[in-house]
Short mmCIF file of C-alpha atoms and ligand atoms in Angstrom, two decimals:
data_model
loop_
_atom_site.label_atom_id
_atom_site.label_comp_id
_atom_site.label_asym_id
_atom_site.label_seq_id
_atom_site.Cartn_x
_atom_site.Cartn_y
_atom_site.Cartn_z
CA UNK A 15 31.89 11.22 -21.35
CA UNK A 16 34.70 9.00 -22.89
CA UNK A 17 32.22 6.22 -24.82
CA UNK A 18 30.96 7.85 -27.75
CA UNK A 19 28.46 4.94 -28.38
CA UNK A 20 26.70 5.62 -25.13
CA UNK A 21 26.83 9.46 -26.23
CA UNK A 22 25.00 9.20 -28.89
CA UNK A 23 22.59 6.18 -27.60
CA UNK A 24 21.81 9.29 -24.92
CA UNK A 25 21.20 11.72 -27.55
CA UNK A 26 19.26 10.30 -30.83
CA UNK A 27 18.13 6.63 -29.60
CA UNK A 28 15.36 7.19 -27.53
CA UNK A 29 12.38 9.70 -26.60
CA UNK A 30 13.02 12.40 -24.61
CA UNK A 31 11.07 11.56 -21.15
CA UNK A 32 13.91 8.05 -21.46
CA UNK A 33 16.84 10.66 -22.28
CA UNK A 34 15.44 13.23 -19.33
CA UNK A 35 15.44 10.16 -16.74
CA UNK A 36 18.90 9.13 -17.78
CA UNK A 37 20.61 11.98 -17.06
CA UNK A 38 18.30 13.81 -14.07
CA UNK A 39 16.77 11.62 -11.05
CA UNK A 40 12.85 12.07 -11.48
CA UNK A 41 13.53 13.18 -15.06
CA UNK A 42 13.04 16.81 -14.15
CA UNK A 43 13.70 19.70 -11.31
CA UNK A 44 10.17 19.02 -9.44
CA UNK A 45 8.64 15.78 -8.95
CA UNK A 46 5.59 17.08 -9.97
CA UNK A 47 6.88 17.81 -13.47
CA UNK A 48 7.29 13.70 -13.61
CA UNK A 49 6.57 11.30 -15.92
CA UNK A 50 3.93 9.76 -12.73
CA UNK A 51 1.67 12.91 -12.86
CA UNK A 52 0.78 13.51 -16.78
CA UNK A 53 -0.96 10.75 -19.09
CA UNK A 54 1.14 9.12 -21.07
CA UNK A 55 -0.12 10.84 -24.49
CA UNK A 56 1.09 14.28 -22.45
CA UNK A 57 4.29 16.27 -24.44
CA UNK A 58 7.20 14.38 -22.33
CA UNK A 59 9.46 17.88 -23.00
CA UNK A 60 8.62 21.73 -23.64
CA UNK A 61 10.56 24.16 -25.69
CA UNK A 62 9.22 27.44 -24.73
CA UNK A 63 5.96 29.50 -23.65
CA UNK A 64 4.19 32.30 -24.39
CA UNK A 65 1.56 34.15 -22.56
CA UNK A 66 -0.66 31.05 -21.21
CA UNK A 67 0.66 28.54 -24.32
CA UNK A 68 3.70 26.49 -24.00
CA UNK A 69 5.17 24.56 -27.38
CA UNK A 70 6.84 21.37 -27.53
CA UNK A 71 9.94 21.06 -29.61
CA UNK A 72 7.61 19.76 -33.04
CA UNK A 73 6.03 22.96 -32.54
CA UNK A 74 2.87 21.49 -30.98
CA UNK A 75 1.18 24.18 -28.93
CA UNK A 76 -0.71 23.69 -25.64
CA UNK A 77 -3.33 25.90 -23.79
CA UNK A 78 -1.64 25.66 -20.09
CA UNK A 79 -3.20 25.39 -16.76
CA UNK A 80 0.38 23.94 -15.42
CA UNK A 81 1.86 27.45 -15.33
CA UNK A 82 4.75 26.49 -14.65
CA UNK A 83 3.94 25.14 -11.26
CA UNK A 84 2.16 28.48 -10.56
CA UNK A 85 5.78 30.81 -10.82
CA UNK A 86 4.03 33.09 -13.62
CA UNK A 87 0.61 34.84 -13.15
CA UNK A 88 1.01 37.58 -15.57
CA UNK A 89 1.96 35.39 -18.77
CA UNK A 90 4.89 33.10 -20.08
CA UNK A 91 7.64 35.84 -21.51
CA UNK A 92 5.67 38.85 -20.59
CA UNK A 93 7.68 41.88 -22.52
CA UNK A 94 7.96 44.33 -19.52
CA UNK A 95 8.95 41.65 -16.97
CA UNK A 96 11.35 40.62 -19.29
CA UNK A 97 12.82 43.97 -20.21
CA UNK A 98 13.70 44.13 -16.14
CA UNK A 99 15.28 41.64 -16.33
CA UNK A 100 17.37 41.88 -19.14
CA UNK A 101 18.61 45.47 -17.16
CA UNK A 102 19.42 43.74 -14.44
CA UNK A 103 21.32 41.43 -16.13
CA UNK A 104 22.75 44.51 -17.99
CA UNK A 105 23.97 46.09 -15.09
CA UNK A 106 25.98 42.91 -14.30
CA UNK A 107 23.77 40.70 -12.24
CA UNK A 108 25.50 39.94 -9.62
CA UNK A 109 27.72 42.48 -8.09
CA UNK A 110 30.72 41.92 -5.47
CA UNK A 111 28.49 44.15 -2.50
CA UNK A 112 24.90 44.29 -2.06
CA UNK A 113 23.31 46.63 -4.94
CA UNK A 114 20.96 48.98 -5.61
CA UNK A 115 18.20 46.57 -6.76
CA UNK A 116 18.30 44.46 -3.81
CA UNK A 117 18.06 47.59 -1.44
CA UNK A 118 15.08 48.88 -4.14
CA UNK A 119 13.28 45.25 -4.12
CA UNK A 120 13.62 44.81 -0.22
CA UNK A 121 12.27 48.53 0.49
CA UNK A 122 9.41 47.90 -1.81
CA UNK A 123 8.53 44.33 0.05
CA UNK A 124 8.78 45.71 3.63
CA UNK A 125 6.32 48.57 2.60
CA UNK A 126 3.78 46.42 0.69
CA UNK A 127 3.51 43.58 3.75
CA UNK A 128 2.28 45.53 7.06
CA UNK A 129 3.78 42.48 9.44
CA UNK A 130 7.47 42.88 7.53
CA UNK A 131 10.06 45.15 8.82
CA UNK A 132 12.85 42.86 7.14
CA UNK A 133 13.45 40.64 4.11
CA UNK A 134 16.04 37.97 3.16
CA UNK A 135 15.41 37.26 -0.41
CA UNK A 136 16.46 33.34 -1.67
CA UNK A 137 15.47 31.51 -4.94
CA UNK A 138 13.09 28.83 -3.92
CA UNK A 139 10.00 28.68 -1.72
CA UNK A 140 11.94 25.25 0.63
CA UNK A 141 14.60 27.26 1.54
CA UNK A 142 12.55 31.04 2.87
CA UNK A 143 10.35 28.01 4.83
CA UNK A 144 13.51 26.42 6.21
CA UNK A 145 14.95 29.76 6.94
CA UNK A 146 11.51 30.90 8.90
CA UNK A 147 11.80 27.75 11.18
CA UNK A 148 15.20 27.90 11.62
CA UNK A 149 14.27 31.35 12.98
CA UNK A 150 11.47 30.58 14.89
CA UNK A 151 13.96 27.85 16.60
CA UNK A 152 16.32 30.19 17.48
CA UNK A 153 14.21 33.14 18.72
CA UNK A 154 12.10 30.44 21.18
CA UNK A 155 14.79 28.58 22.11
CA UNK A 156 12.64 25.33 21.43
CA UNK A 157 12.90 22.63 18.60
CA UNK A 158 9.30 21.34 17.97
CA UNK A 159 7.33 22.20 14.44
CA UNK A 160 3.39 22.12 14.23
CA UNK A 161 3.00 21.67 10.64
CA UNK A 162 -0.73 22.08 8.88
CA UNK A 163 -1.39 18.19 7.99
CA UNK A 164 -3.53 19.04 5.06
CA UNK A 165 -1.19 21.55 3.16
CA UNK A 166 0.30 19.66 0.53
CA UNK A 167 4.21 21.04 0.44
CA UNK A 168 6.25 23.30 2.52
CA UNK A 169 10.11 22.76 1.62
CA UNK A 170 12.24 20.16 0.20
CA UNK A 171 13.72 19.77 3.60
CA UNK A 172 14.13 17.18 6.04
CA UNK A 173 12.14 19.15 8.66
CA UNK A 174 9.07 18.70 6.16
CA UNK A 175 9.92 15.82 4.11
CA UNK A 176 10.09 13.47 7.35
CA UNK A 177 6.81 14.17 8.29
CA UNK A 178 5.67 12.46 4.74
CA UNK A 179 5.90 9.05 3.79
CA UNK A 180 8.94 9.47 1.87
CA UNK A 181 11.23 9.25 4.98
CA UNK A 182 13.89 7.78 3.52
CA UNK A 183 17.67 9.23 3.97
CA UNK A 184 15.96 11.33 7.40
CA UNK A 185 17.27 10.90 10.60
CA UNK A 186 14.18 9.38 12.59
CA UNK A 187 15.38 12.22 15.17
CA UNK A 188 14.56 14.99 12.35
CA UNK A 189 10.68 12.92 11.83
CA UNK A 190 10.30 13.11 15.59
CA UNK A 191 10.60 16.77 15.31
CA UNK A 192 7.64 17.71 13.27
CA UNK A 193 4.02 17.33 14.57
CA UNK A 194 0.63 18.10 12.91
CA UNK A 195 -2.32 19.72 13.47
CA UNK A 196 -5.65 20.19 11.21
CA UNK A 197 -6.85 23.13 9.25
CA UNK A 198 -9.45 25.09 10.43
CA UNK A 199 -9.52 22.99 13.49
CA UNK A 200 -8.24 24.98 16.28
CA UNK A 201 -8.41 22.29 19.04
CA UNK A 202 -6.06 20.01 17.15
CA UNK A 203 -3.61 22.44 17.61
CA UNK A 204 -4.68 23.90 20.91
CA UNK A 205 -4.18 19.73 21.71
CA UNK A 206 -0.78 19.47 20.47
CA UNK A 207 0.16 22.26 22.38
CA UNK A 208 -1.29 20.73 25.58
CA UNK A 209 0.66 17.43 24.81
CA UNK A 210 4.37 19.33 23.81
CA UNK A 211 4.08 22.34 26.29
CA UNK A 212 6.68 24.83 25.78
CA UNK A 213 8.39 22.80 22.96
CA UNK A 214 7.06 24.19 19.94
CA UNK A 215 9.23 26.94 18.56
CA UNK A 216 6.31 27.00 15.23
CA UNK A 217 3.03 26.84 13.91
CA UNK A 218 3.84 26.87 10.00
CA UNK A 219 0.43 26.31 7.25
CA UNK A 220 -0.42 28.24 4.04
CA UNK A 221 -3.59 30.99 4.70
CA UNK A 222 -5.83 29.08 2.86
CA UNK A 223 -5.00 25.82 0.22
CA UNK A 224 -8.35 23.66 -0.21
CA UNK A 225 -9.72 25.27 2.34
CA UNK A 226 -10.45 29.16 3.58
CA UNK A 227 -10.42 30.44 6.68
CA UNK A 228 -13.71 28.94 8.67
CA UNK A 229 -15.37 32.18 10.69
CA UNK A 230 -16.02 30.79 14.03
CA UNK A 231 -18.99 32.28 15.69
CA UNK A 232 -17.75 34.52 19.26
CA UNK A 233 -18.55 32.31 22.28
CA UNK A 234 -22.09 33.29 23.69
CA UNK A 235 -22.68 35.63 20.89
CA UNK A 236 -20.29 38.14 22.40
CA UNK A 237 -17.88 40.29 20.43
CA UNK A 238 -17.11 40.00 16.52
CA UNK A 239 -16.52 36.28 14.52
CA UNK A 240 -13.09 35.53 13.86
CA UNK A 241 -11.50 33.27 11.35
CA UNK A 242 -9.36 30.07 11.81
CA UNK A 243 -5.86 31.97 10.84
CA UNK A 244 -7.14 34.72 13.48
CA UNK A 245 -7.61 31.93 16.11
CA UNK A 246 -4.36 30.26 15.44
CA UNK A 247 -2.58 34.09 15.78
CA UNK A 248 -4.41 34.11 19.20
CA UNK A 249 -2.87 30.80 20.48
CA UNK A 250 0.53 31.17 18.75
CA UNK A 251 0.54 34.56 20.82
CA UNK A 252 -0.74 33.04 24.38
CA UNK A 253 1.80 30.09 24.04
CA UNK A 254 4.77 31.86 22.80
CA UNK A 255 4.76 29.97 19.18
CA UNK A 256 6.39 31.93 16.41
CA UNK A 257 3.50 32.46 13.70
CA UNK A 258 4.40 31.65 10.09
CA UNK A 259 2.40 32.35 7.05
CA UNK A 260 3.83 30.34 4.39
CA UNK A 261 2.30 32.99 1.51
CA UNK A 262 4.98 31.03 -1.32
CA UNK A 263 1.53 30.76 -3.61
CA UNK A 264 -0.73 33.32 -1.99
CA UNK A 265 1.22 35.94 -1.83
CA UNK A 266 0.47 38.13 -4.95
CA UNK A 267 -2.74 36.26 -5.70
CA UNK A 268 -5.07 37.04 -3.02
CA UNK A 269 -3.88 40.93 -2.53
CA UNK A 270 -0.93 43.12 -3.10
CA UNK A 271 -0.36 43.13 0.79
CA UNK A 272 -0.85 39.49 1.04
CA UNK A 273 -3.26 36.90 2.15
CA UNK A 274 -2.57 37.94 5.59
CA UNK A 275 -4.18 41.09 5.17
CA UNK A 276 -7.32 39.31 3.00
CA UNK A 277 -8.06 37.18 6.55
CA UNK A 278 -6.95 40.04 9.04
CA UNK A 279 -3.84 38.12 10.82
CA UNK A 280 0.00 39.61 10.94
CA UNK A 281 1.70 37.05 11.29
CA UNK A 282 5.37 36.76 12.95
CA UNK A 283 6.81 35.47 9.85
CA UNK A 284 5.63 34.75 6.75
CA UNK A 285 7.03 33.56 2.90
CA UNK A 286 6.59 34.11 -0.26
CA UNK A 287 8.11 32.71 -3.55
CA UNK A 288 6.84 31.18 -6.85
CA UNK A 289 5.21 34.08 -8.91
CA UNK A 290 6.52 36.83 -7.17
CA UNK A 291 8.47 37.77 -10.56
CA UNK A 292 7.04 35.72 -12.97
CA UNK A 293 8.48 32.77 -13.54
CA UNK A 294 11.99 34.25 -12.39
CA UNK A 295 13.50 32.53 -9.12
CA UNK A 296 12.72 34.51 -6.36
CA UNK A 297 11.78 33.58 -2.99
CA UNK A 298 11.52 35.50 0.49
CA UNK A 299 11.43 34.53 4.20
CA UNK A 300 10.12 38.25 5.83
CA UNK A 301 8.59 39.31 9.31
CA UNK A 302 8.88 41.24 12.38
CA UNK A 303 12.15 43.03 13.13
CA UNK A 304 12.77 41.41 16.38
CA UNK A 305 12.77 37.91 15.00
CA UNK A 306 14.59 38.62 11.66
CA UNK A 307 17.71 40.32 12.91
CA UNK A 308 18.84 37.74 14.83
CA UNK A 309 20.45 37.28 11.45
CA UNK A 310 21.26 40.74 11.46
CA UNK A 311 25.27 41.73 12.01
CA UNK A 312 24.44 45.14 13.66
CA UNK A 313 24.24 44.31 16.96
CA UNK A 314 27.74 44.52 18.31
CA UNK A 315 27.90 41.23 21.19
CA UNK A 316 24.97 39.21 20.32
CA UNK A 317 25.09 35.33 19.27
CA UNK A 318 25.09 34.84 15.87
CA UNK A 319 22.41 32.89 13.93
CA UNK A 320 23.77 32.52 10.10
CA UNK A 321 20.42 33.10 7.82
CA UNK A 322 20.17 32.67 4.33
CA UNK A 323 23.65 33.54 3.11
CA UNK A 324 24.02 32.29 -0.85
CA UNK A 325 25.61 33.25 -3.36
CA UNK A 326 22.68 34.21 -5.73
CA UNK A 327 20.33 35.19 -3.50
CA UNK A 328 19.96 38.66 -5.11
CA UNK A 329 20.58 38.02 -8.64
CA UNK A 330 20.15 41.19 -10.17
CA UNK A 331 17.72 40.13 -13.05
CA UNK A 332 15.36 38.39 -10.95
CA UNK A 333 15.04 40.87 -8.04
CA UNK A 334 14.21 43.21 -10.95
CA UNK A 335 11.68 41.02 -12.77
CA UNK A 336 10.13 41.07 -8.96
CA UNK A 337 9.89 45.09 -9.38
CA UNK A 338 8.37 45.08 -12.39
CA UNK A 339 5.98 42.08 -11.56
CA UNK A 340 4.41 44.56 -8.73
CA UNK A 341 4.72 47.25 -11.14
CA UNK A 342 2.48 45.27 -13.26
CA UNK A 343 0.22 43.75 -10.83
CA UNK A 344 -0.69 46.78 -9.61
CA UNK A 345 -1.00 49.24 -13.23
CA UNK A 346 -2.98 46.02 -14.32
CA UNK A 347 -5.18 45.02 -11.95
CA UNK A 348 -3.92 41.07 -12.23
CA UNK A 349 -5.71 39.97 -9.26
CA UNK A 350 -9.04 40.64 -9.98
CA UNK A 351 -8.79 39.15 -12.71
CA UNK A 352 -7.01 35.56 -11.60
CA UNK A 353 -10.31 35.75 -8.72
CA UNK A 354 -12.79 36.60 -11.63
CA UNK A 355 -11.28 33.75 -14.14
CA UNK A 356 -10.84 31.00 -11.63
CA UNK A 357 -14.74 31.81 -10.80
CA UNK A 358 -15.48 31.08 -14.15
CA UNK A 359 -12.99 28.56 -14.79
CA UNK A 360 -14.64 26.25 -11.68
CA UNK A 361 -18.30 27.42 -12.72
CA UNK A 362 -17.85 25.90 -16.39
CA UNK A 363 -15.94 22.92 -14.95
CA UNK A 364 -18.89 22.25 -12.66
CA UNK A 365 -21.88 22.93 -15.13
CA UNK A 366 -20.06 20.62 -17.72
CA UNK A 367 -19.14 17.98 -14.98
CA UNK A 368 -23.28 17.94 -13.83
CA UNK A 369 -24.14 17.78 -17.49
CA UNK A 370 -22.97 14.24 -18.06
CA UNK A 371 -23.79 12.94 -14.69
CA UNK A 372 -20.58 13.46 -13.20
CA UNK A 373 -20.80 15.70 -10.47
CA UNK A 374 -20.53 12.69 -7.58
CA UNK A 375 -16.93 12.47 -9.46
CA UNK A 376 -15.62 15.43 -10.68
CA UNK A 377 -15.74 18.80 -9.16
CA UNK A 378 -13.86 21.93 -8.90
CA UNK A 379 -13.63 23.75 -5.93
CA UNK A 380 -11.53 25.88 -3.44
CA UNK A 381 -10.58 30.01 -3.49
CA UNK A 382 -11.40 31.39 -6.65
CA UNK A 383 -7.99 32.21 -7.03
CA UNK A 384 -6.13 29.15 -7.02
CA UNK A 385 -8.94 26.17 -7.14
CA UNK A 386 -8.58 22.73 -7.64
CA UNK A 387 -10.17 19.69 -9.25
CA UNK A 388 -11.01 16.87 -7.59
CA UNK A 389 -12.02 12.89 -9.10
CA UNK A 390 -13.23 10.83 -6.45
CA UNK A 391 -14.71 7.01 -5.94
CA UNK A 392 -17.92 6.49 -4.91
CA UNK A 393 -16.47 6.57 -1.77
CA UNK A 394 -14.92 9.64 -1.50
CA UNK A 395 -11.46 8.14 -2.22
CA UNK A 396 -9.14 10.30 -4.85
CA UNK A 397 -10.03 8.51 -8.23
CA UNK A 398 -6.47 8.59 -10.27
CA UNK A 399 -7.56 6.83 -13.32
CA UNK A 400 -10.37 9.28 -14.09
CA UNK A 401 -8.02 12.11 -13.78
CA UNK A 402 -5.81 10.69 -15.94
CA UNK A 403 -8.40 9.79 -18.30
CA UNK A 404 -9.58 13.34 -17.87
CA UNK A 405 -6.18 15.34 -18.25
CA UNK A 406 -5.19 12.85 -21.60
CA UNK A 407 -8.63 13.39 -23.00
CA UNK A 408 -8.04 17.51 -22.55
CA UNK A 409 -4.41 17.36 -24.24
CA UNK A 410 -5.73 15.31 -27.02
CA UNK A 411 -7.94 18.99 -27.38
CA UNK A 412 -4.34 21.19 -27.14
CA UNK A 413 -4.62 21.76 -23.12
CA UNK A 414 -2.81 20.92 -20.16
CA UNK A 415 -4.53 20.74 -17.57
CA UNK A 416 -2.63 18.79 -14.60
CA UNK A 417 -4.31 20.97 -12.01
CA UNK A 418 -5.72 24.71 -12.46
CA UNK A 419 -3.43 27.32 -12.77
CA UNK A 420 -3.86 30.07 -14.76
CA UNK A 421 -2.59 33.88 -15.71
CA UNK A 422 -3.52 37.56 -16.59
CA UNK A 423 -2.81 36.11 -20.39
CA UNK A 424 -5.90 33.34 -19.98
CA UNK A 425 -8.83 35.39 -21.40
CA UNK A 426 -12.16 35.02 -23.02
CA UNK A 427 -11.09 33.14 -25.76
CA UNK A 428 -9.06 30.58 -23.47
CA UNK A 429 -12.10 30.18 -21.31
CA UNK A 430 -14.12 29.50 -24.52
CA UNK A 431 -11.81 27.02 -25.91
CA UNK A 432 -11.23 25.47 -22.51
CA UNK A 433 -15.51 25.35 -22.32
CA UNK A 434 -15.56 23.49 -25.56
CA UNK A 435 -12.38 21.00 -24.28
CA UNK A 436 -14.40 20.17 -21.27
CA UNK A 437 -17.19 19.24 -22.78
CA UNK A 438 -15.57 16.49 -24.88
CA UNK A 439 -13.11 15.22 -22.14
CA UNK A 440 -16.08 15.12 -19.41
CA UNK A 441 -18.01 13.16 -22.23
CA UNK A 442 -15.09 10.56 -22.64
CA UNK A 443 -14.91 10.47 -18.61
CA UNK A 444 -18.89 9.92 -17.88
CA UNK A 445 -18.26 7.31 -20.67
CA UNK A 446 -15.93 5.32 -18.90
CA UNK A 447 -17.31 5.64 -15.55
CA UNK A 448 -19.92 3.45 -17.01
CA UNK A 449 -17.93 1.44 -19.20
CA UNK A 450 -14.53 0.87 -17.50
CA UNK A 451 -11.70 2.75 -17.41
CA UNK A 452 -9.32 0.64 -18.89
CA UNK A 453 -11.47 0.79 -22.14
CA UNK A 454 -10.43 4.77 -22.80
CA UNK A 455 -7.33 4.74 -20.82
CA UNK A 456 -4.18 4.57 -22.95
CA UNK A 457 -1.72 4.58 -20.28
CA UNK A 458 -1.06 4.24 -16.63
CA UNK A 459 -2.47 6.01 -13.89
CA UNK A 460 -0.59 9.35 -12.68
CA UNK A 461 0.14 8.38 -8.81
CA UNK A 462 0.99 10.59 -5.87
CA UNK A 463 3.77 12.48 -5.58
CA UNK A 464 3.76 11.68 -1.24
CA UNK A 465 4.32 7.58 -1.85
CA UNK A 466 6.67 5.73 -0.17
CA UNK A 467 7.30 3.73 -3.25
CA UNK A 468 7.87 3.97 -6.91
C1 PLP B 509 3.09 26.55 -0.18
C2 PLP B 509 4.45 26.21 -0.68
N1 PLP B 509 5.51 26.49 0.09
C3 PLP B 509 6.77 26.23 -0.31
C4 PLP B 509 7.01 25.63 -1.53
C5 PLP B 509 8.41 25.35 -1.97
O1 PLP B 509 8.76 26.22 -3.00
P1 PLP B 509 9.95 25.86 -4.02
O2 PLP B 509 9.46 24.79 -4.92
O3 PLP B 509 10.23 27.16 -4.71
O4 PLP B 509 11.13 25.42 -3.18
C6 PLP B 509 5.92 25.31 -2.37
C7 PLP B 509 6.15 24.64 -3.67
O5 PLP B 509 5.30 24.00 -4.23
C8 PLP B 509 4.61 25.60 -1.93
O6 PLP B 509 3.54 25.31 -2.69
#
């Protein structure tokens, strides 16, 4: 930049969160690291983290349930994770052929996952669900996506983007492309079939978000129950629909093998990203051999279909912090534990919530391992300004709490302190439910992330 005035006016005249949405559209990489989804007294900027605390710059330390958008399970900085890294970086990081970490990291994926036989690793979530449809297009020949309606975020992408309300920049073509069916309701999807046959190339949702896997009972009381995720195996199969897990938060939570294996279905396809390694970016669109190689180069003759080919897509340091977040998963027993301290974490929210009268309002719920919180109207509707009034109330007690995400590194003493935080910000809320919430709320409400306008 030539103008040194307007340098420095960027640099020392104004707070960070104006300085972040000069320079960066949205003021940050996600949208859900925004300005629109904290309270205003949140930090507008972080400096570092450490095991389940982040600091701001002035050194002002926060008990986080962010977690960095889930990436890191374990713990901010965790010392082995990081050592595997730092040797991959070591060893160069990104060689001219493929290398020995890459061949090490995809060996160890295919034999953790029974459906994978193959494994394309990228760095973000969007583009291993992008690559799985663009798979599923090419394998079936068709163009048509059924998308789950109520999970919240599959890819960046115009494929799922259009079929949100932020259309704007899409090709109406692109929207026309994507349909929607309902979780654990089969006949929505069994319906779209009916009304698209034979144009759906994919049935794409996440194993469970809000919701699990419903058991429906057999029909006449014949044969075993089976779950929603088994059902929608069963008509992917009869209709020729490539199946696709999207596992991107799943993944490592629920069980070493997946999700997939938790609720009994192998998918054709499936994903997996965020906390993989811990924070570092890696991402993977896996499945069944027959399906995956159609990116493959092996097969002297056949049509080509160009999948996933970028530059970094095996960095060395992050395909290693991916080893040694199994490694540690597994010496550790980390999934137990998230399932045991989101149990506990919901419980207390509950208990507190029910103790001043809030419980038609606030309430935790969902799989243990990944829950949510939920502030609702009278009527059911989301209630914004109580969950902003609820998230400022816990940062003005040293945690973040934007939604509930936590690690191996939140223990006891977290839960205690986050007890004790509850009890004061629920006491604020159940004040201004009565009272107004203009009266306790400093700042605007946090809005969607999904709205067609700012
Ligand atoms: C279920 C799911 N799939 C895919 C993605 C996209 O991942 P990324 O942000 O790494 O592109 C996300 C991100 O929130 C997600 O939650």
């Amino acid at each position: 930049m030539s103008d040194t005035k307007e340098n420095s006016e960027i640099l020392y005249a104004t707070t960070p969160s104006a300085r972040l949405n000069k320079v960066i559209p949205g003021g940050a990489h996600t949208y859900s690291r925004g300005d629109d989804q904290y309270p205003s007294n949140a930090p507008q900027i972080l400096e570092r983290g450490k095991g389940s605390y982040v600091w701001t710059p002035e050194g002002q330390q926060f008990l986080d349930y962010g977690m960095a958008l889930r990436a890191v399970s374990i713990g901010y900085a965790e010392p082995s994770i990081n050592a595997a890294a730092i040797r991959g970086l070591e060893a160069g990081n990104s060689l001219t052929r493929a290398s020995m970490i890459e061949l090490e990291a995809a060996e160890r994926l295919v034999s953790m996952i029974d459906s994978v036989d193959m494994v394309k690793f990228t760095k973000n979530g969007s583009t291993a669900t992008s690559a799985a449809v663009k798979l599923a297009r090419a394998y079936t020949g068709r163009t048509l996506i059924a998308r789950c309606a109520q999970h919240p975020f599959f890819s960046y992408d115009d494929w799922f983007i259009g079929s949100t309300p932020i259309t704007k920049g899409i090709p109406q073509e692109t929207i026309n492309q994507t349909k929607t069916f309902g979780y654990n309701d089969i006949d929505s999807l069994k319906t779209l079939i009916a009304e698209y046959p034979d144009k759906i190339a994919c049935v794409i949702l996440e194993p469970a978000s809000m919701e699990c896997p419903a058991t429906i009972a057999p029909p006449m009381g014949n044969g075993k129950p089976r779950n929603f995720l088994q059902e929608v195996e069963d008509v992917c199969n009869t209709h020729g629909i490539v199946f696709i897990l999207d596992e991107t938060i799943t993944g490592f939570r629920w069980d070493m093998k997946g999700a997939q294996h938790t609720y009994g279905v192998k998918p054709d396809l499936c994903t997996f990203g965020k906390a993989m390694a811990n924070g570092f970016s890696v991402a993977a669109v896996a499945g069944r051999r027959e399906i995956m190689e159609l990116g493959s180069i092996d097969k002297p003759g056949k049509e080509r279909l160009f999948l996933l080919s970028t530059t970094h897509g095996a960095e060395m340091s992050g395909l290693a912090a991916f080893l040694a977040t199994m490694n540690f998963l597994e010496e550790n027993k980390v999934i137990p534990h998230l399932w045991s301290y989101g149990e506990a974490l919901s419980k207390a929210i509950n208990q507190v919530s029910a103790a001043h009268g809030l419980s038609n309002h606030f309430s935790a719920a969902g799989p243990a391992a990944n829950p949510y919180y939920a502030t609702v109207k009278d009527d059911g509707t989301p209630w914004f300004e109580l969950r902003t009034l609820f998230a400022q109330e816990m940062i003005k007690q040293g945690i973040l709490m934007p939604w509930l995400a936590f690690s191996y590194r939140h223990g006891n003493d977290e839960l205690e302190r986050t007890r004790v935080a509850l009890d004061h910000a629920m006491h604020i809320c159940a004040r201004a439910v009565n009272e107004g919430m203009d009266k306790y709320l400093a700042g605007p409400a946090i809005k969607p992330v999904f709205r067609k306008y700012n």
